[in-house]
């Protein structure tokens, strides 16, 4: 058999297996997996290395303006390069609708921005304005293009679409095999807490943590699940930050609800005490939902271990520690005006490998599930996330024993800080390829700008009977067809 590339002598890791073997690649796809493959125009020696499906970053804000119009620091070039240095071979950032904007216009805008990517990509659509035209015409056109997921917000006045808007979106999504992602925090609880803190003059960065209570997340997760069940639509809870929220997710998954969820490294690595660093340093740790406490970290790790989470995603939302980012509204500002988000696209997988696999919290197979395979299956990247013959040759080769201290310079993003600075890590993604082409190799960027391709994603196939609310069951609702 002819191969363009053979990856030789490594330990192959998938979501189910760990075994020594070689991988043969031709025309961008894996065409053979065997104990020993000869030949290959190029041979990559993977002796002593782990060969895994490349990471799929399913939650990142790239070349995206916030609702208040602040552009994040990374465009699709720097964002994708940083992703690749962090072990990712593809990603799914957001394409955000601003109120009044058509979905077609949103997609055209992000197509132009994403053309710079060095790795493959798709978008989750953020919907803030579910008008009839959006629901009836524009979203179906987006599905037809292979954009099969959106995100909606239950918080922020500029983004929140209300429970009725959510039901509309969930129901259109269900009809087209799409999945709805939700930022679940109770808007009024957050606003009420903000009002109390403002009246008391408590505006330092640390009060950001107080302003968004755990109960606000737990209440909204519960409500989002109820809304999704009423229309039997699949739901994905993003950035779960609380033990209570994770427990609700776990309970519902065990009950068979079509539910998926993620947490993020920042909720495992940091606490609200980081918001109380000297001066305005706490601004570096302002993200929503906010950082919690040590007990929450332990509970979230337990849920990572026990399978509550589909993935661990970065929620890379990069705002520099300067007047273009965190302090775009001024240096000495109350916490609600600090730009909201933390960077971490290059840190996600090294963090999860070192703190998860090396410290014995999760297995190698779980690492692959949480970093790649589950995202591929949940979001319809049918050719990615595995090492089986026929799949895209999206591969990351890791040195499991390399050690380093996390630094800004290793992130390769456009940021001027990393919250993970100084963390001692074991395990390094040494080589990343997308569709058989080297993106990074031994610390060097090999890919050219624009090498990444848009990936049309498949609709979600709904398994099982699902949830039929009595009031929507024609046998129990006097025959109402609703
Ligand atoms: N939600 C996100 O997913 N990212 C950044 C800020 C936010 O509210
Ligand atoms: Zn969010
Ligand atoms: Zn986010």
PDB file of N, CA, C and O in Angstrom, residues 67 99 126-128 151-163 166 181-194 208 211-213 216-217 219-221 223-224 227 238-239 287-290 292 340:
ATOM      1  N   UNK A  67     -20.921  41.371  23.324  1.00  0.00           N
ATOM      2  CA  UNK A  67     -22.195  42.074  23.102  1.00  0.00           C
ATOM      3  C   UNK A  67     -22.011  43.585  23.243  1.00  0.00           C
ATOM      4  O   UNK A  67     -22.770  44.359  22.675  1.00  0.00           O
ATOM      5  N   UNK A  99     -28.237  41.728  17.568  1.00  0.00           N
ATOM      6  CA  UNK A  99     -29.678  41.911  17.342  1.00  0.00           C
ATOM      7  C   UNK A  99     -29.917  42.704  16.072  1.00  0.00           C
ATOM      8  O   UNK A  99     -29.224  43.695  15.807  1.00  0.00           O
ATOM      9  N   UNK A 126     -24.364  31.856  17.588  1.00  0.00           N
ATOM     10  CA  UNK A 126     -25.002  32.472  18.761  1.00  0.00           C
ATOM     11  C   UNK A 126     -26.229  33.234  18.257  1.00  0.00           C
ATOM     12  O   UNK A 126     -26.111  34.108  17.382  1.00  0.00           O
ATOM     13  N   UNK A 127     -27.386  32.879  18.776  1.00  0.00           N
ATOM     14  CA  UNK A 127     -28.627  33.530  18.345  1.00  0.00           C
ATOM     15  C   UNK A 127     -29.122  34.452  19.464  1.00  0.00           C
ATOM     16  O   UNK A 127     -29.392  34.001  20.578  1.00  0.00           O
ATOM     17  N   UNK A 128     -29.240  35.736  19.143  1.00  0.00           N
ATOM     18  CA  UNK A 128     -29.741  36.703  20.131  1.00  0.00           C
ATOM     19  C   UNK A 128     -31.069  37.314  19.696  1.00  0.00           C
ATOM     20  O   UNK A 128     -31.667  38.085  20.443  1.00  0.00           O
ATOM     21  N   UNK A 151     -25.750  28.551  20.159  1.00  0.00           N
ATOM     22  CA  UNK A 151     -25.700  28.874  21.585  1.00  0.00           C
ATOM     23  C   UNK A 151     -26.697  29.981  21.858  1.00  0.00           C
ATOM     24  O   UNK A 151     -26.817  30.927  21.063  1.00  0.00           O
ATOM     25  N   UNK A 152     -27.402  29.839  22.966  1.00  0.00           N
ATOM     26  CA  UNK A 152     -28.292  30.905  23.416  1.00  0.00           C
ATOM     27  C   UNK A 152     -27.916  31.278  24.847  1.00  0.00           C
ATOM     28  O   UNK A 152     -27.242  30.511  25.546  1.00  0.00           O
ATOM     29  N   UNK A 153     -28.357  32.459  25.245  1.00  0.00           N
ATOM     30  CA  UNK A 153     -28.013  32.988  26.562  1.00  0.00           C
ATOM     31  C   UNK A 153     -29.268  33.176  27.402  1.00  0.00           C
ATOM     32  O   UNK A 153     -30.268  33.691  26.909  1.00  0.00           O
ATOM     33  N   UNK A 154     -29.177  32.792  28.666  1.00  0.00           N
ATOM     34  CA  UNK A 154     -30.258  33.060  29.615  1.00  0.00           C
ATOM     35  C   UNK A 154     -29.928  34.291  30.457  1.00  0.00           C
ATOM     36  O   UNK A 154     -30.698  34.673  31.332  1.00  0.00           O
ATOM     37  N   UNK A 155     -28.758  34.882  30.226  1.00  0.00           N
ATOM     38  CA  UNK A 155     -28.356  36.060  30.979  1.00  0.00           C
ATOM     39  C   UNK A 155     -27.868  37.135  30.008  1.00  0.00           C
ATOM     40  O   UNK A 155     -27.839  36.896  28.796  1.00  0.00           O
ATOM     41  N   UNK A 156     -27.539  38.283  30.525  1.00  0.00           N
ATOM     42  CA  UNK A 156     -27.115  39.486  29.787  1.00  0.00           C
ATOM     43  C   UNK A 156     -28.317  40.082  29.032  1.00  0.00           C
ATOM     44  O   UNK A 156     -28.895  39.424  28.160  1.00  0.00           O
ATOM     45  N   UNK A 157     -28.646  41.331  29.324  1.00  0.00           N
ATOM     46  CA  UNK A 157     -29.804  41.960  28.681  1.00  0.00           C
ATOM     47  C   UNK A 157     -29.661  42.014  27.157  1.00  0.00           C
ATOM     48  O   UNK A 157     -30.646  41.937  26.429  1.00  0.00           O
ATOM     49  N   UNK A 158     -28.426  42.127  26.670  1.00  0.00           N
ATOM     50  CA  UNK A 158     -28.223  42.245  25.220  1.00  0.00           C
ATOM     51  C   UNK A 158     -28.283  40.896  24.487  1.00  0.00           C
ATOM     52  O   UNK A 158     -28.269  40.854  23.266  1.00  0.00           O
ATOM     53  N   UNK A 159     -28.300  39.815  25.259  1.00  0.00           N
ATOM     54  CA  UNK A 159     -28.201  38.488  24.632  1.00  0.00           C
ATOM     55  C   UNK A 159     -29.368  37.565  24.990  1.00  0.00           C
ATOM     56  O   UNK A 159     -29.749  36.695  24.199  1.00  0.00           O
ATOM     57  N   UNK A 160     -29.878  37.735  26.193  1.00  0.00           N
ATOM     58  CA  UNK A 160     -30.881  36.844  26.750  1.00  0.00           C
ATOM     59  C   UNK A 160     -32.139  36.818  25.856  1.00  0.00           C
ATOM     60  O   UNK A 160     -32.699  37.863  25.564  1.00  0.00           O
ATOM     61  N   UNK A 161     -32.561  35.637  25.460  1.00  0.00           N
ATOM     62  CA  UNK A 161     -33.719  35.562  24.555  1.00  0.00           C
ATOM     63  C   UNK A 161     -34.998  35.142  25.276  1.00  0.00           C
ATOM     64  O   UNK A 161     -36.034  34.953  24.631  1.00  0.00           O
ATOM     65  N   UNK A 162     -34.940  34.998  26.575  1.00  0.00           N
ATOM     66  CA  UNK A 162     -36.151  34.650  27.330  1.00  0.00           C
ATOM     67  C   UNK A 162     -36.525  33.178  27.134  1.00  0.00           C
ATOM     68  O   UNK A 162     -36.057  32.516  26.200  1.00  0.00           O
ATOM     69  N   UNK A 163     -37.389  32.688  28.019  1.00  0.00           N
ATOM     70  CA  UNK A 163     -37.755  31.272  27.956  1.00  0.00           C
ATOM     71  C   UNK A 163     -38.534  30.948  26.675  1.00  0.00           C
ATOM     72  O   UNK A 163     -38.355  29.878  26.080  1.00  0.00           O
ATOM     73  N   UNK A 166     -36.204  30.689  23.848  1.00  0.00           N
ATOM     74  CA  UNK A 166     -35.459  29.423  23.927  1.00  0.00           C
ATOM     75  C   UNK A 166     -36.291  28.259  23.422  1.00  0.00           C
ATOM     76  O   UNK A 166     -35.804  27.384  22.708  1.00  0.00           O
ATOM     77  N   UNK A 181     -26.870  24.923  22.539  1.00  0.00           N
ATOM     78  CA  UNK A 181     -25.975  25.118  23.693  1.00  0.00           C
ATOM     79  C   UNK A 181     -26.523  26.297  24.486  1.00  0.00           C
ATOM     80  O   UNK A 181     -27.067  27.239  23.905  1.00  0.00           O
ATOM     81  N   UNK A 182     -26.331  26.238  25.779  1.00  0.00           N
ATOM     82  CA  UNK A 182     -26.905  27.327  26.575  1.00  0.00           C
ATOM     83  C   UNK A 182     -25.933  27.814  27.642  1.00  0.00           C
ATOM     84  O   UNK A 182     -25.267  27.025  28.314  1.00  0.00           O
ATOM     85  N   UNK A 183     -25.854  29.138  27.741  1.00  0.00           N
ATOM     86  CA  UNK A 183     -25.194  29.782  28.890  1.00  0.00           C
ATOM     87  C   UNK A 183     -26.282  29.959  29.938  1.00  0.00           C
ATOM     88  O   UNK A 183     -27.173  30.796  29.788  1.00  0.00           O
ATOM     89  N   UNK A 184     -26.195  29.156  31.001  1.00  0.00           N
ATOM     90  CA  UNK A 184     -27.277  29.081  31.973  1.00  0.00           C
ATOM     91  C   UNK A 184     -26.933  29.851  33.248  1.00  0.00           C
ATOM     92  O   UNK A 184     -26.199  29.352  34.109  1.00  0.00           O
ATOM     93  N   UNK A 185     -27.432  31.059  33.347  1.00  0.00           N
ATOM     94  CA  UNK A 185     -27.396  31.820  34.604  1.00  0.00           C
ATOM     95  C   UNK A 185     -28.674  32.653  34.653  1.00  0.00           C
ATOM     96  O   UNK A 185     -29.080  33.230  33.632  1.00  0.00           O
ATOM     97  N   UNK A 186     -29.284  32.727  35.832  1.00  0.00           N
ATOM     98  CA  UNK A 186     -30.526  33.485  35.996  1.00  0.00           C
ATOM     99  C   UNK A 186     -30.217  34.984  35.936  1.00  0.00           C
ATOM    100  O   UNK A 186     -29.528  35.522  36.811  1.00  0.00           O
ATOM    101  N   UNK A 187     -30.750  35.641  34.897  1.00  0.00           N
ATOM    102  CA  UNK A 187     -30.408  37.053  34.646  1.00  0.00           C
ATOM    103  C   UNK A 187     -30.839  37.958  35.794  1.00  0.00           C
ATOM    104  O   UNK A 187     -30.087  38.826  36.231  1.00  0.00           O
ATOM    105  N   UNK A 188     -32.037  37.758  36.303  1.00  0.00           N
ATOM    106  CA  UNK A 188     -32.535  38.656  37.350  1.00  0.00           C
ATOM    107  C   UNK A 188     -31.783  38.473  38.667  1.00  0.00           C
ATOM    108  O   UNK A 188     -31.561  39.438  39.399  1.00  0.00           O
ATOM    109  N   UNK A 189     -31.408  37.248  38.976  1.00  0.00           N
ATOM    110  CA  UNK A 189     -30.624  37.043  40.204  1.00  0.00           C
ATOM    111  C   UNK A 189     -29.286  37.783  40.102  1.00  0.00           C
ATOM    112  O   UNK A 189     -28.829  38.414  41.061  1.00  0.00           O
ATOM    113  N   UNK A 190     -28.663  37.700  38.932  1.00  0.00           N
ATOM    114  CA  UNK A 190     -27.371  38.371  38.738  1.00  0.00           C
ATOM    115  C   UNK A 190     -27.559  39.888  38.804  1.00  0.00           C
ATOM    116  O   UNK A 190     -26.792  40.603  39.478  1.00  0.00           O
ATOM    117  N   UNK A 191     -28.592  40.383  38.146  1.00  0.00           N
ATOM    118  CA  UNK A 191     -28.820  41.840  38.152  1.00  0.00           C
ATOM    119  C   UNK A 191     -29.127  42.348  39.571  1.00  0.00           C
ATOM    120  O   UNK A 191     -28.669  43.409  39.979  1.00  0.00           O
ATOM    121  N   UNK A 192     -29.895  41.565  40.294  1.00  0.00           N
ATOM    122  CA  UNK A 192     -30.258  41.953  41.663  1.00  0.00           C
ATOM    123  C   UNK A 192     -29.007  42.014  42.538  1.00  0.00           C
ATOM    124  O   UNK A 192     -28.794  42.969  43.286  1.00  0.00           O
ATOM    125  N   UNK A 193     -28.152  41.005  42.416  1.00  0.00           N
ATOM    126  CA  UNK A 193     -26.904  40.993  43.205  1.00  0.00           C
ATOM    127  C   UNK A 193     -25.999  42.162  42.793  1.00  0.00           C
ATOM    128  O   UNK A 193     -25.391  42.814  43.644  1.00  0.00           O
ATOM    129  N   UNK A 194     -25.928  42.422  41.498  1.00  0.00           N
ATOM    130  CA  UNK A 194     -25.118  43.558  41.025  1.00  0.00           C
ATOM    131  C   UNK A 194     -25.613  44.864  41.635  1.00  0.00           C
ATOM    132  O   UNK A 194     -24.811  45.707  42.043  1.00  0.00           O
ATOM    133  N   UNK A 208     -17.014  40.345  41.559  1.00  0.00           N
ATOM    134  CA  UNK A 208     -17.576  39.659  40.388  1.00  0.00           C
ATOM    135  C   UNK A 208     -18.065  38.253  40.791  1.00  0.00           C
ATOM    136  O   UNK A 208     -19.136  37.808  40.359  1.00  0.00           O
ATOM    137  N   UNK A 211     -21.304  38.411  42.611  1.00  0.00           N
ATOM    138  CA  UNK A 211     -22.430  38.947  41.840  1.00  0.00           C
ATOM    139  C   UNK A 211     -23.161  37.870  41.030  1.00  0.00           C
ATOM    140  O   UNK A 211     -24.277  38.098  40.584  1.00  0.00           O
ATOM    141  N   UNK A 212     -22.527  36.737  40.822  1.00  0.00           N
ATOM    142  CA  UNK A 212     -23.157  35.698  39.996  1.00  0.00           C
ATOM    143  C   UNK A 212     -23.234  34.423  40.830  1.00  0.00           C
ATOM    144  O   UNK A 212     -22.384  33.538  40.733  1.00  0.00           O
ATOM    145  N   UNK A 213     -24.256  34.300  41.662  1.00  0.00           N
ATOM    146  CA  UNK A 213     -24.312  33.217  42.649  1.00  0.00           C
ATOM    147  C   UNK A 213     -24.408  31.826  42.020  1.00  0.00           C
ATOM    148  O   UNK A 213     -24.941  31.674  40.910  1.00  0.00           O
ATOM    149  N   UNK A 216     -27.748  30.949  40.890  1.00  0.00           N
ATOM    150  CA  UNK A 216     -28.199  31.475  39.593  1.00  0.00           C
ATOM    151  C   UNK A 216     -27.902  30.473  38.486  1.00  0.00           C
ATOM    152  O   UNK A 216     -28.691  30.296  37.550  1.00  0.00           O
ATOM    153  N   UNK A 217     -26.753  29.796  38.597  1.00  0.00           N
ATOM    154  CA  UNK A 217     -26.438  28.777  37.587  1.00  0.00           C
ATOM    155  C   UNK A 217     -27.327  27.544  37.777  1.00  0.00           C
ATOM    156  O   UNK A 217     -27.872  27.002  36.809  1.00  0.00           O
ATOM    157  N   UNK A 219     -30.270  27.231  39.145  1.00  0.00           N
ATOM    158  CA  UNK A 219     -31.664  27.489  38.749  1.00  0.00           C
ATOM    159  C   UNK A 219     -31.793  27.468  37.237  1.00  0.00           C
ATOM    160  O   UNK A 219     -32.719  26.870  36.675  1.00  0.00           O
ATOM    161  N   UNK A 220     -30.854  28.123  36.561  1.00  0.00           N
ATOM    162  CA  UNK A 220     -30.975  28.235  35.102  1.00  0.00           C
ATOM    163  C   UNK A 220     -30.723  26.895  34.412  1.00  0.00           C
ATOM    164  O   UNK A 220     -31.358  26.579  33.398  1.00  0.00           O
ATOM    165  N   UNK A 221     -29.811  26.102  34.956  1.00  0.00           N
ATOM    166  CA  UNK A 221     -29.583  24.767  34.358  1.00  0.00           C
ATOM    167  C   UNK A 221     -30.871  23.945  34.473  1.00  0.00           C
ATOM    168  O   UNK A 221     -31.321  23.325  33.496  1.00  0.00           O
ATOM    169  N   UNK A 223     -33.901  25.019  34.707  1.00  0.00           N
ATOM    170  CA  UNK A 223     -34.941  25.589  33.819  1.00  0.00           C
ATOM    171  C   UNK A 223     -34.635  25.230  32.361  1.00  0.00           C
ATOM    172  O   UNK A 223     -35.539  24.846  31.602  1.00  0.00           O
ATOM    173  N   UNK A 224     -33.379  25.354  31.974  1.00  0.00           N
ATOM    174  CA  UNK A 224     -33.016  25.043  30.577  1.00  0.00           C
ATOM    175  C   UNK A 224     -33.365  23.592  30.250  1.00  0.00           C
ATOM    176  O   UNK A 224     -33.878  23.287  29.170  1.00  0.00           O
ATOM    177  N   UNK A 227     -37.095  23.262  29.756  1.00  0.00           N
ATOM    178  CA  UNK A 227     -37.507  23.801  28.457  1.00  0.00           C
ATOM    179  C   UNK A 227     -37.173  22.798  27.351  1.00  0.00           C
ATOM    180  O   UNK A 227     -37.986  22.536  26.459  1.00  0.00           O
ATOM    181  N   UNK A 238     -23.106  24.723  28.524  1.00  0.00           N
ATOM    182  CA  UNK A 238     -21.691  25.118  28.437  1.00  0.00           C
ATOM    183  C   UNK A 238     -21.179  25.553  29.814  1.00  0.00           C
ATOM    184  O   UNK A 238     -21.952  25.878  30.711  1.00  0.00           O
ATOM    185  N   UNK A 239     -19.892  25.551  29.922  1.00  0.00           N
ATOM    186  CA  UNK A 239     -19.118  26.037  31.086  1.00  0.00           C
ATOM    187  C   UNK A 239     -19.820  25.856  32.441  1.00  0.00           C
ATOM    188  O   UNK A 239     -20.060  26.822  33.168  1.00  0.00           O
ATOM    189  N   UNK A 287     -14.363  36.062  34.494  1.00  0.00           N
ATOM    190  CA  UNK A 287     -15.049  35.328  33.439  1.00  0.00           C
ATOM    191  C   UNK A 287     -16.427  34.959  33.995  1.00  0.00           C
ATOM    192  O   UNK A 287     -16.651  35.018  35.198  1.00  0.00           O
ATOM    193  N   UNK A 288     -17.329  34.602  33.098  1.00  0.00           N
ATOM    194  CA  UNK A 288     -18.672  34.245  33.558  1.00  0.00           C
ATOM    195  C   UNK A 288     -19.098  32.916  32.958  1.00  0.00           C
ATOM    196  O   UNK A 288     -18.926  32.732  31.763  1.00  0.00           O
ATOM    197  N   UNK A 289     -19.635  32.029  33.799  1.00  0.00           N
ATOM    198  CA  UNK A 289     -19.813  32.141  35.243  1.00  0.00           C
ATOM    199  C   UNK A 289     -18.460  32.354  35.928  1.00  0.00           C
ATOM    200  O   UNK A 289     -17.428  32.024  35.359  1.00  0.00           O
ATOM    201  N   UNK A 290     -18.484  32.854  37.163  1.00  0.00           N
ATOM    202  CA  UNK A 290     -17.218  33.181  37.823  1.00  0.00           C
ATOM    203  C   UNK A 290     -16.535  31.965  38.439  1.00  0.00           C
ATOM    204  O   UNK A 290     -17.129  30.900  38.568  1.00  0.00           O
ATOM    205  N   UNK A 292     -15.117  29.703  41.408  1.00  0.00           N
ATOM    206  CA  UNK A 292     -15.813  29.368  42.665  1.00  0.00           C
ATOM    207  C   UNK A 292     -14.808  29.089  43.781  1.00  0.00           C
ATOM    208  O   UNK A 292     -13.897  29.874  43.963  1.00  0.00           O
ATOM    209  N   UNK A 340     -15.098  40.534  29.887  1.00  0.00           N
ATOM    210  CA  UNK A 340     -15.454  39.297  30.566  1.00  0.00           C
ATOM    211  C   UNK A 340     -14.941  38.066  29.817  1.00  0.00           C
ATOM    212  O   UNK A 340     -15.481  37.720  28.778  1.00  0.00           O
TER     213      UNK A 340
END
